[in-house]
């Protein structure tokens, strides 16, 4: 319970990071998702997502789910992106660690990873599908790729090379 605010902060920052992605529509506010979560499973310390409830209650086809743990004076965050309708994993972010005193840094790293997974899967500029077993690019790397691809398409090869 002492980490609940950090979880809310992570959810809000991840949601905010998804807003500018082409091909990704974030119609479900964090607050609505929170209401559809099972608070605590019996005998478990981690909240569990009722996937069927999320799909039915929100119409979401893709869900970002994660967890966070405190170990001493550090936090560890993990996140997965999955197709809620088919029940398949689209990708998993590398775990990130940060200080309990400054969780924002680790959450920022996680956000870059999650947005990279979603950009690689849904941005129409990408044009290829990356298997879930392959480590996805960070969002910053994806932005550089998109800029390079756009420059290449426009015939500005020097600019494309700079970004790619």
Coordinates of C-alpha atoms in Angstrom, one line a residue:
X1 CA 0.0 0.0 0.0
X2 CA 2.9 2.4 0.6
X3 CA 3.8 2.2 -3.1
X4 CA 0.3 2.8 -4.5
X5 CA 1.1 6.3 -5.5
X6 CA 4.1 5.1 -7.5
X7 CA 1.9 2.7 -9.3
X8 CA -0.6 5.4 -10.2
X9 CA 2.3 7.7 -11.3
X10 CA 3.7 4.9 -13.5
X11 CA 0.3 4.2 -15.1
X12 CA -0.3 7.9 -15.8
X13 CA 3.2 8.5 -17.3
X14 CA 2.9 5.4 -19.5
X15 CA -0.5 6.5 -20.7
X16 CA 0.8 10.0 -21.4
X17 CA 3.7 8.5 -23.4
X18 CA 1.3 6.6 -25.6
X19 CA -0.7 9.7 -26.7
X20 CA 1.6 10.8 -29.5
X21 CA 2.1 7.4 -31.1
X22 CA 0.8 7.1 -34.7
X23 CA -1.5 4.1 -35.0
X24 CA -2.2 3.9 -31.2
X25 CA -5.5 5.2 -29.8
X26 CA -5.6 5.5 -26.0
X27 CA -9.3 5.8 -25.4
X28 CA -9.3 4.4 -21.8
X29 CA -8.2 6.7 -19.0
X30 CA -6.0 5.2 -16.3
X31 CA -8.8 5.8 -13.7
X32 CA -11.3 3.7 -15.6
X33 CA -8.8 0.8 -15.9
X34 CA -8.1 1.1 -12.2
X35 CA -11.8 0.6 -11.4
X36 CA -11.8 -2.6 -13.5
X37 CA -8.8 -4.2 -11.7
X38 CA -9.2 -6.9 -9.1
X39 CA -7.7 -5.3 -6.0
X40 CA -5.8 -8.2 -4.6
X41 CA -5.9 -11.9 -5.4
X42 CA -6.2 -14.1 -2.4
X43 CA -2.7 -15.0 -1.1
X44 CA -1.0 -12.6 -3.6
X45 CA 0.6 -9.2 -3.0
X46 CA 0.3 -8.1 -6.6
X47 CA -2.9 -6.8 -8.3
X48 CA -4.2 -8.9 -11.1
X49 CA -5.9 -7.6 -14.2
X50 CA -9.3 -9.1 -15.1
X51 CA -8.5 -9.1 -18.9
X52 CA -12.1 -10.1 -19.9
X53 CA -13.4 -7.2 -17.8
X54 CA -11.0 -4.8 -19.4
X55 CA -12.0 -5.8 -22.9
X56 CA -15.7 -5.8 -22.2
X57 CA -15.6 -2.7 -20.1
X58 CA -13.4 -0.6 -22.3
X59 CA -13.3 -2.1 -25.7
X60 CA -9.5 -2.2 -25.5
X61 CA -7.8 -4.7 -27.8
X62 CA -4.3 -4.1 -26.5
X63 CA -3.4 -3.9 -22.8
X64 CA -0.2 -2.8 -21.1
X65 CA 0.2 -4.6 -17.8
X66 CA 3.0 -4.3 -15.4
X67 CA 4.3 -4.7 -11.9
X68 CA 6.7 -3.0 -9.6
X69 CA 8.6 -4.1 -6.5
X70 CA 10.7 -2.5 -3.8
X71 CA 14.0 -4.1 -3.0
X72 CA 15.8 -2.2 -0.3
X73 CA 16.1 1.3 -1.4
X74 CA 15.4 0.6 -5.1
X75 CA 12.4 -0.1 -7.2
X76 CA 12.1 -2.6 -10.1
X77 CA 9.5 -2.1 -12.8
X78 CA 8.3 -4.6 -15.4
X79 CA 5.8 -4.3 -18.2
X80 CA 4.2 -6.4 -20.9
X81 CA 2.0 -5.5 -23.9
X82 CA -0.5 -8.1 -24.9
X83 CA -3.4 -8.6 -27.3
X84 CA -6.2 -8.9 -24.9
X85 CA -8.6 -10.4 -27.4
X86 CA -6.3 -13.2 -28.5
X87 CA -4.5 -13.5 -25.2
X88 CA -1.1 -13.3 -26.8
X89 CA 2.0 -11.3 -25.7
X90 CA 3.1 -8.6 -28.2
X91 CA 6.2 -7.7 -26.2
X92 CA 7.8 -7.3 -22.8
X93 CA 9.9 -4.4 -21.7
X94 CA 13.3 -5.1 -20.1
X95 CA 13.0 -4.6 -16.3
X96 CA 14.2 -1.2 -15.2
X97 CA 15.5 -0.2 -11.8
X98 CA 15.6 3.1 -10.0
X99 CA 15.7 4.7 -6.6
X100 CA 12.7 4.8 -4.3
X101 CA 13.5 8.5 -3.8
X102 CA 13.3 9.2 -7.5
X103 CA 11.0 6.7 -9.2
X104 CA 10.4 9.1 -12.1
X105 CA 13.7 8.2 -13.8
X106 CA 12.9 4.4 -13.9
X107 CA 9.4 5.1 -15.0
X108 CA 10.7 7.3 -17.8
X109 CA 13.0 4.4 -18.9
X110 CA 10.0 2.0 -18.8
X111 CA 7.9 4.4 -20.8
X112 CA 10.5 4.6 -23.5
X113 CA 10.6 0.8 -23.7
X114 CA 6.8 0.3 -23.7
X115 CA 6.3 3.1 -26.3
X116 CA 9.0 1.4 -28.4
X117 CA 7.1 -1.9 -28.3
X118 CA 3.8 -0.3 -29.3
X119 CA 5.4 1.9 -32.0
X120 CA 7.2 -1.1 -33.5
X121 CA 3.9 -3.0 -33.6
X122 CA 1.3 -0.4 -34.6
X123 CA 3.0 2.6 -36.3
X124 CA 2.2 2.4 -40.0
X125 CA 5.7 3.8 -40.9
X126 CA 7.4 0.7 -39.4
X127 CA 6.1 -1.6 -42.1
X128 CA 7.4 -4.8 -40.5
X129 CA 6.3 -6.9 -37.6
X130 CA 8.9 -7.5 -34.9
X131 CA 8.4 -10.9 -33.1
X132 CA 7.6 -10.7 -29.4
X133 CA 10.9 -12.6 -28.7
X134 CA 13.0 -9.8 -30.2
X135 CA 13.9 -6.9 -27.9
X136 CA 12.0 -3.9 -29.2
X137 CA 13.6 -0.6 -29.9
X138 CA 13.3 2.3 -27.4
X139 CA 10.9 5.0 -28.4
X140 CA 13.8 7.3 -29.0
X141 CA 15.4 4.8 -31.4
X142 CA 12.0 4.3 -33.1
X143 CA 11.7 8.1 -33.6
X144 CA 15.1 8.3 -35.1
X145 CA 14.2 5.4 -37.4
X146 CA 10.9 7.1 -38.4
X147 CA 12.8 10.4 -39.2
X148 CA 15.4 8.5 -41.2
X149 CA 12.7 6.6 -43.1
X150 CA 10.8 9.8 -43.9
X151 CA 14.0 11.5 -45.1
X152 CA 14.8 8.5 -47.3
X153 CA 11.4 8.4 -48.8
X154 CA 11.7 12.2 -49.6
X155 CA 15.1 11.6 -51.3
X156 CA 17.2 13.4 -48.6
X157 CA 19.7 10.6 -48.2
X158 CA 22.2 12.6 -46.1
X159 CA 19.5 13.4 -43.6
X160 CA 18.3 9.8 -43.6
X161 CA 21.8 8.5 -43.0
X162 CA 22.1 10.9 -40.0
X163 CA 19.0 9.4 -38.4
X164 CA 19.4 5.8 -39.4

